[in-house]
Amino acid sequence: MKSGINEFPSADGLWTGIRLATDANVEGAIVVAQGTIRWVGARSALPAEFTGLKPHDGGGALVTPGLIDCHTHLVYGGQRANEFAMRLAGATYEEVAKAGGGIVSSVRATREADEAALFAQAASRLEQLLADGVCAIEIKSGYGLSLEHERKQLRVARRLGEAYGVTVRTTFLGAHALPPEYAGRSGEYIDLVCDEMLPALAAEGLVDAVDVFCERIAFSLAETEQVFKAAQALGLPVKLHAEQLSDMGGAALAARYGALSCDHIEHLSAEGIEAMRSAGTVAVLLPGAYYTLRDTHLPPIDALRAAGVPMAVSTDHNPGTSPALSLLLMVNMACTLFRLTVPEALDGVTVHAARALGLQDTHGAIAPGMPANFVLWNVREAAELAYWFGQQPVRAVVRQGRIAIGGNA
Ligand code: NIG
Ligand code: FE
């Protein structure tokens, strides 16, 4: 690990020998100045003023915006391979949770780990995501479930961003599960989340957005709304784990609070879709969880597409339902399992993922004025990014204006 992004070579200069995924048949050019995109287009249209800049040769690579993983639970202690085995033997996710496994077992391991141990474990996972071309990532809390331990998770998330020079958006998910010490006292726990944990963590600058797991094995619609009100009072945007196992009406509620995104949404209703459309809420699709749980209830992709709701795709990396460390594999699964088109799936990990994090003005595109975040791929055409799985076709990654991978480009 480098101790800081500034140790990576600068990406400033003129990038040629590349093909932009938006127009892969012609040679493209990108001008980076002071870490920011200055110009992008066909090389034949490059203004003369840029021709003498420091050259970077892409060797014919295809270029996309840096990928964005907009829904992860990256920071936690331990792992839960035992539950994987239980589910293979026939137990459902809900049965495992009710038997004292599930989220609460990761809570135990997360509380036991100190900040250094959590950082080290999450760092090695982050390195794998970065190797796949990720340039921005959302990291949720939700395995601490007390002020002290949620703080520890969020601090690790912030430190990861600094150490790796990757944009990190932190999401407070204190309402992920009921901690064992509050068994039977859900209302009291939600009061604690709203009145103490969230205000304190927000005051420490640790919270960029607020999320809730709204589900019959987690929190009710009324409890979800209580958390949303607390977020709103602090001026923080909300998002929601909505309609994953059942239709709770969470998406419509979230849309009323102007949610950035509703995530999972396998059981999303027509009313939920309409509410999301009118609020401009992004639908975050999580094929890794769908796959791991061997779910068969598809999210309503055709209806989302028909309504024009932007669809993002993410790993949902977590130790229970999606131990996935490749966003490109999720692109493949979004196409094979959810029948997204290749352009939809690629927009899902770039432009729409940016919007799901409120980062649409700075991330998810290669556009003048945006920080330079882009990936050079060893592929001929964009469809290959969805087609291959289990390989890493990254040639180079420019992250926050630095050549973070492939520094000899
Ligand atoms: O996004 N749905 C709730 N939260 C996670 C699972 C967390 C866990 O099982 O540890 C998810 O799938
Ligand atoms: Fe999740």
Coordinates of C-alpha atoms and ligand atoms in Angstrom, one line a residue:
M1 CA 0.0 0.0 0.0
K2 CA 1.2 3.5 -0.8
S3 CA 0.8 5.8 2.2
G4 CA -0.9 8.5 0.1
I5 CA -2.2 9.2 -3.4
N6 CA 0.4 11.9 -3.8
E7 CA 3.0 9.2 -4.2
F8 CA 1.5 8.1 -7.5
P9 CA 2.6 9.8 -10.6
S10 CA 0.6 12.8 -11.9
A11 CA -1.8 12.1 -14.8
D12 CA -1.4 15.6 -16.1
G13 CA -0.7 15.9 -19.8
L14 CA -2.1 14.6 -23.0
W15 CA -3.5 11.0 -23.2
T16 CA -3.6 9.5 -26.7
G17 CA -3.6 6.0 -28.1
I18 CA -7.0 5.5 -26.4
R19 CA -10.5 4.9 -27.6
L20 CA -13.3 6.4 -25.6
A21 CA -16.1 3.9 -24.8
T22 CA -18.6 6.4 -26.1
D23 CA -17.0 6.3 -29.6
A24 CA -14.7 3.3 -29.6
N25 CA -14.0 3.3 -33.3
V26 CA -11.9 6.5 -33.4
E27 CA -8.8 7.5 -31.5
G28 CA -9.7 9.7 -28.6
A29 CA -7.7 12.1 -26.5
I30 CA -8.0 13.4 -22.9
V31 CA -6.2 16.4 -21.5
V32 CA -5.6 16.5 -17.8
A33 CA -4.4 19.6 -16.1
Q34 CA -3.8 19.9 -12.3
G35 CA -5.7 16.7 -11.8
T36 CA -8.8 17.9 -13.6
I37 CA -10.2 17.0 -17.1
R38 CA -9.4 19.9 -19.3
W39 CA -10.5 18.5 -22.6
V40 CA -11.9 15.2 -24.0
G41 CA -12.9 14.2 -27.5
A42 CA -11.6 12.7 -30.8
R43 CA -7.9 13.1 -31.3
S44 CA -8.5 14.6 -34.7
A45 CA -10.4 17.5 -33.0
L46 CA -7.7 18.2 -30.4
P47 CA -7.0 22.0 -30.1
A48 CA -3.4 22.8 -31.1
E49 CA -2.7 24.4 -27.7
F50 CA -2.7 21.0 -26.1
T51 CA -0.4 19.1 -28.5
G52 CA 2.8 19.8 -26.7
L53 CA 1.8 18.6 -23.3
K54 CA 3.4 15.7 -21.5
P55 CA 2.4 12.6 -23.5
H56 CA 0.7 9.5 -22.1
D57 CA 0.3 6.6 -24.5
G58 CA -2.7 4.3 -23.8
G59 CA -1.6 1.6 -26.2
G60 CA -5.0 1.3 -27.9
A61 CA -6.9 0.8 -24.6
L62 CA -10.6 1.4 -24.3
V63 CA -11.4 4.2 -21.7
T64 CA -14.4 4.5 -19.4
P65 CA -15.0 6.8 -16.5
G66 CA -13.7 5.5 -13.2
L67 CA -16.1 2.9 -11.7
I68 CA -18.2 3.8 -8.7
D69 CA -19.3 1.2 -6.1
C70 CA -22.3 3.0 -4.6
H71 CA -23.5 0.5 -2.0
T72 CA -21.0 -1.4 0.3
H73 CA -20.7 -2.5 3.8
L74 CA -16.9 -2.8 3.5
V75 CA -15.8 -2.3 7.1
Y76 CA -16.6 -5.2 9.5
G77 CA -14.9 -7.9 11.6
G78 CA -14.8 -11.6 10.8
Q79 CA -16.7 -13.4 8.0
R80 CA -19.7 -15.6 7.7
A81 CA -18.8 -18.6 5.6
N82 CA -20.6 -20.8 8.1
E83 CA -23.9 -19.2 7.2
F84 CA -23.2 -19.8 3.6
A85 CA -23.0 -23.5 4.5
M86 CA -26.3 -23.2 6.5
R87 CA -28.1 -21.7 3.5
L88 CA -26.7 -24.4 1.2
A89 CA -28.2 -26.9 3.6
G90 CA -31.6 -25.3 3.2
A91 CA -31.9 -22.5 5.8
T92 CA -33.2 -19.1 4.5
Y93 CA -31.5 -15.7 5.2
E94 CA -34.3 -14.9 7.6
E95 CA -34.0 -18.2 9.4
V96 CA -30.3 -17.7 9.8
A97 CA -30.9 -14.2 11.2
K98 CA -33.6 -15.4 13.6
A99 CA -31.2 -18.1 14.8
G100 CA -28.8 -15.5 16.1
G101 CA -26.6 -15.4 13.0
G102 CA -26.9 -12.8 10.3
I103 CA -26.1 -9.2 10.8
V104 CA -25.8 -9.6 14.6
S105 CA -23.0 -12.1 14.3
S106 CA -21.0 -9.5 12.3
V107 CA -21.9 -7.0 15.0
R108 CA -20.2 -9.2 17.6
A109 CA -17.0 -9.5 15.5
T110 CA -17.0 -5.8 14.6
R111 CA -17.3 -4.7 18.2
E112 CA -14.4 -7.0 19.2
A113 CA -12.1 -5.7 16.6
D114 CA -10.1 -2.5 17.2
E115 CA -9.8 0.3 14.7
A116 CA -6.4 -0.9 13.4
A117 CA -7.7 -4.4 12.8
L118 CA -10.8 -3.2 11.1
F119 CA -8.7 -0.9 8.9
A120 CA -6.4 -3.7 7.9
Q121 CA -9.2 -6.1 7.0
A122 CA -11.2 -3.5 5.0
A123 CA -8.0 -2.2 3.3
S124 CA -7.3 -5.5 1.7
R125 CA -10.8 -5.7 0.4
L126 CA -10.7 -2.2 -0.9
E127 CA -7.5 -3.0 -2.8
Q128 CA -9.3 -5.7 -4.7
L129 CA -12.1 -3.4 -5.6
L130 CA -9.7 -0.7 -6.7
A131 CA -7.8 -3.2 -8.9
D132 CA -11.1 -3.5 -10.8
G133 CA -11.2 0.2 -11.7
V134 CA -13.2 1.6 -8.8
C135 CA -12.5 5.3 -8.2
A136 CA -15.3 6.1 -5.7
I137 CA -17.0 4.0 -3.1
E138 CA -19.8 4.3 -0.6
I139 CA -19.1 2.6 2.8
K140 CA -21.9 2.1 5.3
S141 CA -21.7 1.6 9.0
G142 CA -24.2 -0.7 10.6
Y143 CA -22.1 -3.5 12.2
G144 CA -21.4 -1.4 15.3
L145 CA -24.9 -0.5 16.5
S146 CA -23.7 1.7 19.3
L147 CA -22.2 5.1 19.2
E148 CA -18.7 3.9 20.0
H149 CA -18.7 1.1 17.4
E150 CA -20.5 2.9 14.6
R151 CA -18.0 5.7 15.1
K152 CA -15.1 3.2 14.8
Q153 CA -16.5 1.9 11.5
L154 CA -17.1 5.3 10.0
R155 CA -13.6 6.5 11.0
V156 CA -12.1 3.6 9.3
A157 CA -14.1 4.4 6.2
R158 CA -12.8 8.0 6.2
R159 CA -9.2 6.8 6.8
L160 CA -9.4 4.4 3.9
G161 CA -10.4 7.3 1.6
E162 CA -7.4 9.3 2.7
A163 CA -4.9 6.4 2.5
Y164 CA -5.9 5.2 -0.9
G165 CA -6.8 8.5 -2.6
V166 CA -10.3 7.2 -3.4
T167 CA -13.5 9.2 -3.0
V168 CA -15.4 7.6 0.0
R169 CA -19.0 8.6 0.8
T170 CA -19.9 7.4 4.3
T171 CA -23.4 6.3 5.1
F172 CA -24.7 5.9 8.7
L173 CA -26.7 2.7 8.9
G174 CA -27.3 2.6 12.7
A175 CA -30.7 1.2 11.9
H176 CA -29.4 -1.9 10.2
A177 CA -30.4 -4.4 12.9
L178 CA -31.5 -4.4 16.5
P179 CA -28.5 -4.9 18.8
P180 CA -29.0 -7.8 21.2
E181 CA -28.9 -5.5 24.3
Y182 CA -32.1 -3.8 22.9
A183 CA -34.0 -7.1 22.2
G184 CA -37.7 -6.3 22.5
R185 CA -37.0 -2.5 22.7
S186 CA -36.9 -1.5 19.1
G187 CA -38.5 1.9 19.8
E188 CA -35.8 2.7 22.4
Y189 CA -33.1 1.8 20.0
I190 CA -34.4 3.9 17.2
D191 CA -34.7 6.8 19.7
L192 CA -31.0 6.3 20.5
V193 CA -30.1 6.2 16.8
C194 CA -32.0 9.4 16.1
D195 CA -31.4 11.4 19.2
E196 CA -27.8 10.5 20.1
M197 CA -25.9 8.4 17.6
L198 CA -26.7 10.3 14.4
P199 CA -26.4 13.9 15.8
A200 CA -23.0 13.0 17.4
L201 CA -21.6 11.3 14.4
A202 CA -22.8 14.0 12.0
A203 CA -21.2 16.6 14.2
E204 CA -17.9 14.8 13.9
G205 CA -18.2 15.0 10.1
L206 CA -18.5 11.2 9.7
V207 CA -21.8 11.0 7.9
D208 CA -22.5 11.9 4.3
A209 CA -25.9 10.1 4.1
V210 CA -28.3 8.1 6.2
D211 CA -29.7 4.6 5.4
V212 CA -32.1 2.2 7.1
F213 CA -32.8 -1.5 6.6
C214 CA -36.6 -1.4 6.2
E215 CA -37.8 -5.0 6.4
R216 CA -39.9 -7.3 8.5
I217 CA -36.7 -8.7 10.1
A218 CA -35.3 -5.2 10.6
F219 CA -37.1 -1.9 11.0
S220 CA -40.7 -0.9 10.3
L221 CA -41.9 1.9 8.0
A222 CA -42.7 4.1 11.0
E223 CA -39.2 3.6 12.5
T224 CA -37.7 4.3 9.1
E225 CA -39.6 7.5 8.9
Q226 CA -38.4 8.5 12.3
V227 CA -34.8 8.1 11.2
F228 CA -35.5 10.0 7.9
K229 CA -36.9 12.9 10.0
A230 CA -33.7 13.0 12.1
A231 CA -31.6 13.0 9.0
Q232 CA -33.6 15.7 7.4
A233 CA -33.3 17.9 10.5
L234 CA -29.5 17.6 10.1
G235 CA -29.7 18.4 6.4
L236 CA -28.4 14.9 5.5
P237 CA -29.6 13.0 2.4
V238 CA -31.3 9.6 2.9
K239 CA -31.3 6.2 1.1
L240 CA -32.9 3.0 1.9
H241 CA -32.5 -0.8 1.9
A242 CA -36.0 -1.2 0.5
E243 CA -38.3 -4.1 -0.5
Q244 CA -35.5 -6.7 -0.6
L245 CA -37.5 -9.6 1.0
S246 CA -41.0 -8.1 1.0
D247 CA -42.9 -5.0 -0.2
M248 CA -42.9 -2.8 2.9
G249 CA -43.7 0.4 1.0
G250 CA -40.3 1.7 1.9
A251 CA -39.4 3.0 -1.5
A252 CA -42.4 5.4 -1.7
L253 CA -41.6 6.7 1.8
A254 CA -38.0 7.2 0.9
A255 CA -39.0 9.0 -2.3
R256 CA -41.1 11.4 -0.2
Y257 CA -37.9 12.3 1.7
G258 CA -36.1 12.9 -1.6
A259 CA -33.9 9.8 -1.2
L260 CA -30.8 9.6 -3.3
S261 CA -31.5 5.9 -3.9
C262 CA -33.6 2.9 -3.0
D263 CA -31.5 -0.3 -3.0
H264 CA -32.2 -4.0 -3.6
I265 CA -36.0 -3.4 -4.5
E266 CA -36.7 -7.0 -5.7
H267 CA -40.3 -6.6 -4.4
L268 CA -40.8 -3.0 -5.5
S269 CA -44.4 -2.1 -6.4
A270 CA -45.7 0.0 -9.2
E271 CA -46.5 2.8 -6.7
G272 CA -42.9 2.6 -5.5
I273 CA -41.6 3.0 -9.0
E274 CA -43.8 6.0 -9.7
A275 CA -42.7 7.6 -6.4
M276 CA -39.0 7.1 -7.3
R277 CA -39.5 8.4 -10.8
S278 CA -41.1 11.6 -9.6
A279 CA -38.5 12.2 -6.9
G280 CA -35.5 11.4 -9.1
T281 CA -34.5 8.6 -6.8
V282 CA -32.0 6.1 -8.3
A283 CA -32.7 2.3 -8.2
V284 CA -29.6 0.5 -7.0
L285 CA -29.6 -3.1 -8.2
L286 CA -27.5 -5.6 -6.2
P287 CA -27.1 -8.8 -8.2
G288 CA -24.5 -10.2 -5.9
A289 CA -27.0 -10.4 -3.0
Y290 CA -29.7 -11.8 -5.3
Y291 CA -27.2 -14.4 -6.5
T292 CA -25.8 -15.3 -3.0
L293 CA -29.3 -15.7 -1.6
R294 CA -30.3 -17.7 -4.6
D295 CA -33.2 -15.3 -4.9
T296 CA -35.7 -15.9 -7.7
H297 CA -37.8 -12.8 -7.4
L298 CA -36.4 -10.4 -10.0
P299 CA -36.5 -6.6 -9.4
P300 CA -39.0 -5.0 -11.8
I301 CA -36.4 -4.0 -14.4
D302 CA -38.7 -3.6 -17.3
A303 CA -41.0 -1.3 -15.4
L304 CA -38.1 0.8 -14.0
R305 CA -36.7 1.1 -17.5
A306 CA -40.1 2.1 -18.9
A307 CA -40.5 4.7 -16.2
G308 CA -37.1 6.1 -16.9
V309 CA -35.8 5.5 -13.3
P310 CA -32.0 5.6 -13.4
M311 CA -30.6 2.2 -12.5
A312 CA -27.2 1.8 -10.7
V313 CA -25.4 -1.5 -10.1
S314 CA -23.2 -2.2 -7.0
T315 CA -21.5 -5.0 -5.2
D316 CA -23.4 -4.6 -1.9
H317 CA -20.2 -6.0 -0.5
N318 CA -21.0 -7.5 2.9
P319 CA -20.1 -10.6 4.8
G320 CA -23.7 -12.1 4.8
T321 CA -25.4 -11.7 1.5
S322 CA -22.7 -10.5 -1.0
P323 CA -19.1 -11.3 -0.3
A324 CA -18.3 -9.9 -3.7
L325 CA -15.1 -8.0 -4.4
S326 CA -15.4 -7.3 -8.1
L327 CA -17.7 -4.6 -9.5
L328 CA -17.1 -5.9 -13.0
L329 CA -18.5 -9.2 -12.0
M330 CA -21.6 -7.3 -10.9
V331 CA -21.8 -5.8 -14.3
N332 CA -21.8 -9.3 -15.8
M333 CA -24.5 -10.4 -13.3
A334 CA -26.6 -7.4 -13.9
C335 CA -26.7 -8.4 -17.6
T336 CA -27.1 -12.2 -17.2
L337 CA -29.4 -12.3 -14.1
F338 CA -31.3 -9.0 -14.5
R339 CA -31.1 -8.6 -18.3
L340 CA -29.7 -5.1 -18.3
T341 CA -28.2 -4.2 -21.6
V342 CA -24.4 -3.6 -21.6
P343 CA -24.7 0.2 -21.8
E344 CA -27.3 0.2 -19.0
A345 CA -25.0 -1.9 -16.8
L346 CA -22.0 0.3 -17.5
D347 CA -24.0 3.5 -16.8
G348 CA -25.1 1.7 -13.7
V349 CA -21.5 1.6 -12.3
T350 CA -20.6 5.1 -13.5
V351 CA -23.1 8.0 -14.2
H352 CA -26.1 6.5 -12.3
A353 CA -23.9 5.3 -9.4
A354 CA -22.5 8.8 -9.1
R355 CA -26.1 10.1 -8.8
A356 CA -26.9 7.5 -6.1
L357 CA -24.2 9.1 -4.0
G358 CA -25.0 12.7 -4.9
L359 CA -21.7 12.9 -6.8
Q360 CA -23.1 13.5 -10.3
D361 CA -21.3 16.9 -10.6
T362 CA -17.8 15.5 -10.0
H363 CA -17.9 11.7 -10.7
G364 CA -19.2 9.2 -13.2
A365 CA -18.1 10.9 -16.4
I366 CA -15.1 12.1 -18.2
A367 CA -16.0 15.8 -18.7
P368 CA -14.2 19.1 -18.6
G369 CA -14.0 20.5 -15.0
M370 CA -14.4 17.1 -13.3
P371 CA -11.5 15.5 -11.4
A372 CA -9.7 13.0 -13.6
N373 CA -11.0 9.6 -12.8
F374 CA -10.9 7.2 -15.7
V375 CA -9.9 3.6 -16.5
L376 CA -7.9 2.2 -19.4
W377 CA -9.0 -1.3 -20.3
N378 CA -7.3 -4.0 -22.3
V379 CA -10.4 -4.8 -24.4
R380 CA -11.5 -4.1 -27.9
E381 CA -15.1 -3.2 -27.2
A382 CA -17.2 -2.1 -24.2
A383 CA -19.3 -5.2 -24.3
E384 CA -16.3 -7.2 -23.2
L385 CA -16.4 -5.5 -19.8
A386 CA -19.7 -7.3 -19.2
Y387 CA -18.9 -10.5 -21.1
W388 CA -15.7 -11.7 -19.5
F389 CA -15.9 -12.7 -15.8
G390 CA -13.2 -13.6 -13.4
Q391 CA -10.5 -11.7 -15.2
Q392 CA -9.2 -8.2 -14.6
P393 CA -8.8 -6.3 -17.9
V394 CA -7.5 -3.1 -16.2
R395 CA -4.5 -1.6 -18.0
A396 CA -4.3 1.6 -16.0
V397 CA -6.4 3.7 -13.6
V398 CA -6.3 7.4 -13.2
R399 CA -7.8 8.2 -9.8
Q400 CA -8.1 11.8 -8.5
G401 CA -5.7 13.0 -11.1
R402 CA -3.0 10.4 -10.3
I403 CA -2.0 7.3 -12.1
A404 CA -2.9 4.9 -9.3
I405 CA -2.4 1.7 -11.4
G406 CA -0.2 1.2 -14.5
G407 CA 2.1 4.2 -13.6
N408 CA 4.3 3.7 -16.6
A409 CA 1.5 4.7 -19.0
Ligands
NIG1 O1 -27.4 -5.2 1.9 N1 -30.0 -6.2 3.7 C1 -29.4 -5.8 4.7 N2 -28.1 -5.6 4.7 C2 -27.1 -6.3 4.0 C3 -26.8 -7.6 4.5 C4 -26.0 -7.5 5.7 C5 -25.6 -8.8 6.3 O2 -26.2 -9.9 6.1 O3 -24.6 -8.7 7.0 C6 -27.5 -6.3 2.5 O4 -27.8 -7.3 1.9
FE2 FE -26.7 -3.5 1.7

